[in-house]
Amino acid sequence: GHGLLQGLDSLAREAPEPAGSEFGRVLLEIRVGRDPGAALHALAERMRSDDFDWVVGAIEINREVGGDLAAILDNVAETVRERQRLNRQIRSLTAEGRLSGWVLTALPPLLAVAMAVVNPDYLGRLSSGVGLVLVLAATGMLVIGWAWMRALTRSTF
């Protein structure tokens, strides 16, 4: 039932830190004459939150065209919750791939170290000439494979 400024004021007083002081800063900026949309956009940039940026965008649109802000914020909140749920689901589904990427990347160097400890002469041929070229090529392919696995399992949603 409160207006935007009253809601920001109660949020600044009741929210835990650091959110309380950040919303207090927004309220102070609005009171000294800054546009509420600009103050909220500045907060969204400081927070680096796409979700809060959506909220600020919804508030801006509501201020321009009017309507029921509570209903709009309910819709935005539902969208944000669903987006976060999908992101968690994607992370859980890609966990095996991410772990496999780390294991497959770490396995060749660890195996080489183990072989060097057990039989140092076995890897001696790889330290010069064509062997060195092969080691460098294998290292390059290992890095490419790691980057590829990381790109495939990255969950930026």
PDB file of N, CA, C and O in Angstrom, residues 46-81:
ATOM      1  N   ARG A  46      25.875  -0.659  -9.516  1.00  0.00           N
ATOM      2  CA  ARG A  46      26.761  -0.971  -8.383  1.00  0.00           C
ATOM      3  C   ARG A  46      26.602  -2.416  -7.945  1.00  0.00           C
ATOM      4  O   ARG A  46      27.572  -3.062  -7.554  1.00  0.00           O
ATOM      5  N   MET A  47      25.369  -2.920  -8.008  1.00  0.00           N
ATOM      6  CA  MET A  47      25.104  -4.296  -7.588  1.00  0.00           C
ATOM      7  C   MET A  47      25.508  -5.303  -8.659  1.00  0.00           C
ATOM      8  O   MET A  47      25.699  -6.484  -8.358  1.00  0.00           O
ATOM      9  N   ARG A  48      25.624  -4.868  -9.902  1.00  0.00           N
ATOM     10  CA  ARG A  48      25.928  -5.753 -11.043  1.00  0.00           C
ATOM     11  C   ARG A  48      24.947  -6.925 -11.087  1.00  0.00           C
ATOM     12  O   ARG A  48      25.342  -8.078 -11.209  1.00  0.00           O
ATOM     13  N   SER A  49      23.657  -6.602 -10.989  1.00  0.00           N
ATOM     14  CA  SER A  49      22.625  -7.628 -10.953  1.00  0.00           C
ATOM     15  C   SER A  49      21.666  -7.424 -12.116  1.00  0.00           C
ATOM     16  O   SER A  49      20.976  -6.401 -12.188  1.00  0.00           O
ATOM     17  N   ASP A  50      21.617  -8.416 -13.008  1.00  0.00           N
ATOM     18  CA  ASP A  50      20.662  -8.356 -14.114  1.00  0.00           C
ATOM     19  C   ASP A  50      19.233  -8.414 -13.586  1.00  0.00           C
ATOM     20  O   ASP A  50      18.338  -7.772 -14.136  1.00  0.00           O
ATOM     21  N   ASP A  51      19.025  -9.184 -12.537  1.00  0.00           N
ATOM     22  CA  ASP A  51      17.689  -9.322 -11.975  1.00  0.00           C
ATOM     23  C   ASP A  51      17.176  -7.983 -11.436  1.00  0.00           C
ATOM     24  O   ASP A  51      16.032  -7.599 -11.674  1.00  0.00           O
ATOM     25  N   PHE A  52      18.025  -7.276 -10.711  1.00  0.00           N
ATOM     26  CA  PHE A  52      17.597  -5.976 -10.185  1.00  0.00           C
ATOM     27  C   PHE A  52      17.430  -4.971 -11.309  1.00  0.00           C
ATOM     28  O   PHE A  52      16.602  -4.073 -11.230  1.00  0.00           O
ATOM     29  N   ASP A  53      18.200  -5.116 -12.370  1.00  0.00           N
ATOM     30  CA  ASP A  53      18.047  -4.251 -13.534  1.00  0.00           C
ATOM     31  C   ASP A  53      16.655  -4.435 -14.149  1.00  0.00           C
ATOM     32  O   ASP A  53      16.046  -3.474 -14.619  1.00  0.00           O
ATOM     33  N   TRP A  54      16.156  -5.668 -14.143  1.00  0.00           N
ATOM     34  CA  TRP A  54      14.794  -5.927 -14.619  1.00  0.00           C
ATOM     35  C   TRP A  54      13.780  -5.199 -13.744  1.00  0.00           C
ATOM     36  O   TRP A  54      12.809  -4.632 -14.243  1.00  0.00           O
ATOM     37  N   VAL A  55      13.992  -5.238 -12.434  1.00  0.00           N
ATOM     38  CA  VAL A  55      13.081  -4.566 -11.507  1.00  0.00           C
ATOM     39  C   VAL A  55      13.077  -3.062 -11.772  1.00  0.00           C
ATOM     40  O   VAL A  55      12.016  -2.431 -11.837  1.00  0.00           O
ATOM     41  N   VAL A  56      14.255  -2.494 -11.952  1.00  0.00           N
ATOM     42  CA  VAL A  56      14.352  -1.059 -12.213  1.00  0.00           C
ATOM     43  C   VAL A  56      13.672  -0.721 -13.537  1.00  0.00           C
ATOM     44  O   VAL A  56      12.956   0.283 -13.646  1.00  0.00           O
ATOM     45  N   GLY A  57      13.874  -1.578 -14.540  1.00  0.00           N
ATOM     46  CA  GLY A  57      13.201  -1.349 -15.819  1.00  0.00           C
ATOM     47  C   GLY A  57      11.689  -1.395 -15.686  1.00  0.00           C
ATOM     48  O   GLY A  57      10.970  -0.580 -16.294  1.00  0.00           O
ATOM     49  N   ALA A  58      11.182  -2.316 -14.895  1.00  0.00           N
ATOM     50  CA  ALA A  58       9.734  -2.411 -14.674  1.00  0.00           C
ATOM     51  C   ALA A  58       9.215  -1.170 -13.959  1.00  0.00           C
ATOM     52  O   ALA A  58       8.134  -0.651 -14.293  1.00  0.00           O
ATOM     53  N   ILE A  59       9.972  -0.671 -12.998  1.00  0.00           N
ATOM     54  CA  ILE A  59       9.556   0.539 -12.283  1.00  0.00           C
ATOM     55  C   ILE A  59       9.545   1.731 -13.235  1.00  0.00           C
ATOM     56  O   ILE A  59       8.615   2.551 -13.220  1.00  0.00           O
ATOM     57  N   GLU A  60      10.552   1.825 -14.088  1.00  0.00           N
ATOM     58  CA  GLU A  60      10.626   2.913 -15.064  1.00  0.00           C
ATOM     59  C   GLU A  60       9.447   2.865 -16.031  1.00  0.00           C
ATOM     60  O   GLU A  60       8.818   3.886 -16.309  1.00  0.00           O
ATOM     61  N   ILE A  61       9.150   1.694 -16.549  1.00  0.00           N
ATOM     62  CA  ILE A  61       8.023   1.552 -17.475  1.00  0.00           C
ATOM     63  C   ILE A  61       6.722   1.915 -16.775  1.00  0.00           C
ATOM     64  O   ILE A  61       5.876   2.616 -17.333  1.00  0.00           O
ATOM     65  N   ASN A  62       6.572   1.481 -15.531  1.00  0.00           N
ATOM     66  CA  ASN A  62       5.366   1.805 -14.777  1.00  0.00           C
ATOM     67  C   ASN A  62       5.240   3.298 -14.543  1.00  0.00           C
ATOM     68  O   ASN A  62       4.137   3.841 -14.593  1.00  0.00           O
ATOM     69  N   ARG A  63       6.338   3.971 -14.282  1.00  0.00           N
ATOM     70  CA  ARG A  63       6.285   5.419 -14.067  1.00  0.00           C
ATOM     71  C   ARG A  63       5.884   6.152 -15.333  1.00  0.00           C
ATOM     72  O   ARG A  63       5.246   7.195 -15.277  1.00  0.00           O
ATOM     73  N   GLU A  64       6.258   5.602 -16.502  1.00  0.00           N
ATOM     74  CA  GLU A  64       5.932   6.272 -17.766  1.00  0.00           C
ATOM     75  C   GLU A  64       4.504   5.998 -18.216  1.00  0.00           C
ATOM     76  O   GLU A  64       3.832   6.897 -18.709  1.00  0.00           O
ATOM     77  N   VAL A  65       4.037   4.753 -18.077  1.00  0.00           N
ATOM     78  CA  VAL A  65       2.724   4.407 -18.621  1.00  0.00           C
ATOM     79  C   VAL A  65       1.665   4.201 -17.551  1.00  0.00           C
ATOM     80  O   VAL A  65       0.481   4.127 -17.869  1.00  0.00           O
ATOM     81  N   GLY A  66       2.064   4.072 -16.300  1.00  0.00           N
ATOM     82  CA  GLY A  66       1.100   3.878 -15.221  1.00  0.00           C
ATOM     83  C   GLY A  66       0.689   2.422 -15.085  1.00  0.00           C
ATOM     84  O   GLY A  66       1.221   1.536 -15.739  1.00  0.00           O
ATOM     85  N   GLY A  67      -0.262   2.188 -14.209  1.00  0.00           N
ATOM     86  CA  GLY A  67      -0.744   0.833 -13.978  1.00  0.00           C
ATOM     87  C   GLY A  67      -0.477   0.392 -12.551  1.00  0.00           C
ATOM     88  O   GLY A  67      -0.068   1.179 -11.691  1.00  0.00           O
ATOM     89  N   ASP A  68      -0.710  -0.876 -12.310  1.00  0.00           N
ATOM     90  CA  ASP A  68      -0.561  -1.447 -10.981  1.00  0.00           C
ATOM     91  C   ASP A  68       0.878  -1.915 -10.783  1.00  0.00           C
ATOM     92  O   ASP A  68       1.279  -2.963 -11.279  1.00  0.00           O
ATOM     93  N   LEU A  69       1.667  -1.129 -10.064  1.00  0.00           N
ATOM     94  CA  LEU A  69       3.076  -1.445  -9.860  1.00  0.00           C
ATOM     95  C   LEU A  69       3.252  -2.754  -9.098  1.00  0.00           C
ATOM     96  O   LEU A  69       4.147  -3.535  -9.392  1.00  0.00           O
ATOM     97  N   ALA A  70       2.368  -3.017  -8.141  1.00  0.00           N
ATOM     98  CA  ALA A  70       2.483  -4.258  -7.363  1.00  0.00           C
ATOM     99  C   ALA A  70       2.331  -5.483  -8.260  1.00  0.00           C
ATOM    100  O   ALA A  70       3.078  -6.456  -8.135  1.00  0.00           O
ATOM    101  N   ALA A  71       1.380  -5.443  -9.177  1.00  0.00           N
ATOM    102  CA  ALA A  71       1.176  -6.575 -10.088  1.00  0.00           C
ATOM    103  C   ALA A  71       2.363  -6.733 -11.030  1.00  0.00           C
ATOM    104  O   ALA A  71       2.801  -7.857 -11.311  1.00  0.00           O
ATOM    105  N   ILE A  72       2.891  -5.616 -11.498  1.00  0.00           N
ATOM    106  CA  ILE A  72       4.054  -5.673 -12.391  1.00  0.00           C
ATOM    107  C   ILE A  72       5.250  -6.266 -11.651  1.00  0.00           C
ATOM    108  O   ILE A  72       5.956  -7.135 -12.175  1.00  0.00           O
ATOM    109  N   LEU A  73       5.481  -5.820 -10.416  1.00  0.00           N
ATOM    110  CA  LEU A  73       6.610  -6.344  -9.641  1.00  0.00           C
ATOM    111  C   LEU A  73       6.403  -7.810  -9.289  1.00  0.00           C
ATOM    112  O   LEU A  73       7.377  -8.564  -9.207  1.00  0.00           O
ATOM    113  N   ASP A  74       5.160  -8.234  -9.084  1.00  0.00           N
ATOM    114  CA  ASP A  74       4.891  -9.663  -8.868  1.00  0.00           C
ATOM    115  C   ASP A  74       5.284 -10.478 -10.095  1.00  0.00           C
ATOM    116  O   ASP A  74       5.887 -11.547  -9.980  1.00  0.00           O
ATOM    117  N   ASN A  75       4.936  -9.973 -11.276  1.00  0.00           N
ATOM    118  CA  ASN A  75       5.312 -10.671 -12.516  1.00  0.00           C
ATOM    119  C   ASN A  75       6.825 -10.708 -12.697  1.00  0.00           C
ATOM    120  O   ASN A  75       7.388 -11.738 -13.082  1.00  0.00           O
ATOM    121  N   VAL A  76       7.497  -9.598 -12.408  1.00  0.00           N
ATOM    122  CA  VAL A  76       8.959  -9.560 -12.523  1.00  0.00           C
ATOM    123  C   VAL A  76       9.581 -10.523 -11.515  1.00  0.00           C
ATOM    124  O   VAL A  76      10.525 -11.246 -11.841  1.00  0.00           O
ATOM    125  N   ALA A  77       9.058 -10.547 -10.288  1.00  0.00           N
ATOM    126  CA  ALA A  77       9.590 -11.450  -9.256  1.00  0.00           C
ATOM    127  C   ALA A  77       9.428 -12.902  -9.682  1.00  0.00           C
ATOM    128  O   ALA A  77      10.341 -13.717  -9.504  1.00  0.00           O
ATOM    129  N   GLU A  78       8.283 -13.239 -10.250  1.00  0.00           N
ATOM    130  CA  GLU A  78       8.063 -14.613 -10.722  1.00  0.00           C
ATOM    131  C   GLU A  78       9.029 -14.962 -11.851  1.00  0.00           C
ATOM    132  O   GLU A  78       9.594 -16.059 -11.887  1.00  0.00           O
ATOM    133  N   THR A  79       9.252 -14.018 -12.757  1.00  0.00           N
ATOM    134  CA  THR A  79      10.196 -14.243 -13.854  1.00  0.00           C
ATOM    135  C   THR A  79      11.610 -14.442 -13.330  1.00  0.00           C
ATOM    136  O   THR A  79      12.330 -15.347 -13.776  1.00  0.00           O
ATOM    137  N   VAL A  80      12.013 -13.623 -12.371  1.00  0.00           N
ATOM    138  CA  VAL A  80      13.358 -13.735 -11.789  1.00  0.00           C
ATOM    139  C   VAL A  80      13.519 -15.066 -11.066  1.00  0.00           C
ATOM    140  O   VAL A  80      14.538 -15.747 -11.205  1.00  0.00           O
ATOM    141  N   ARG A  81      12.500 -15.461 -10.283  1.00  0.00           N
ATOM    142  CA  ARG A  81      12.567 -16.746  -9.578  1.00  0.00           C
ATOM    143  C   ARG A  81      12.668 -17.912 -10.559  1.00  0.00           C
ATOM    144  O   ARG A  81      13.446 -18.850 -10.348  1.00  0.00           O
TER     145      ARG A  81
END
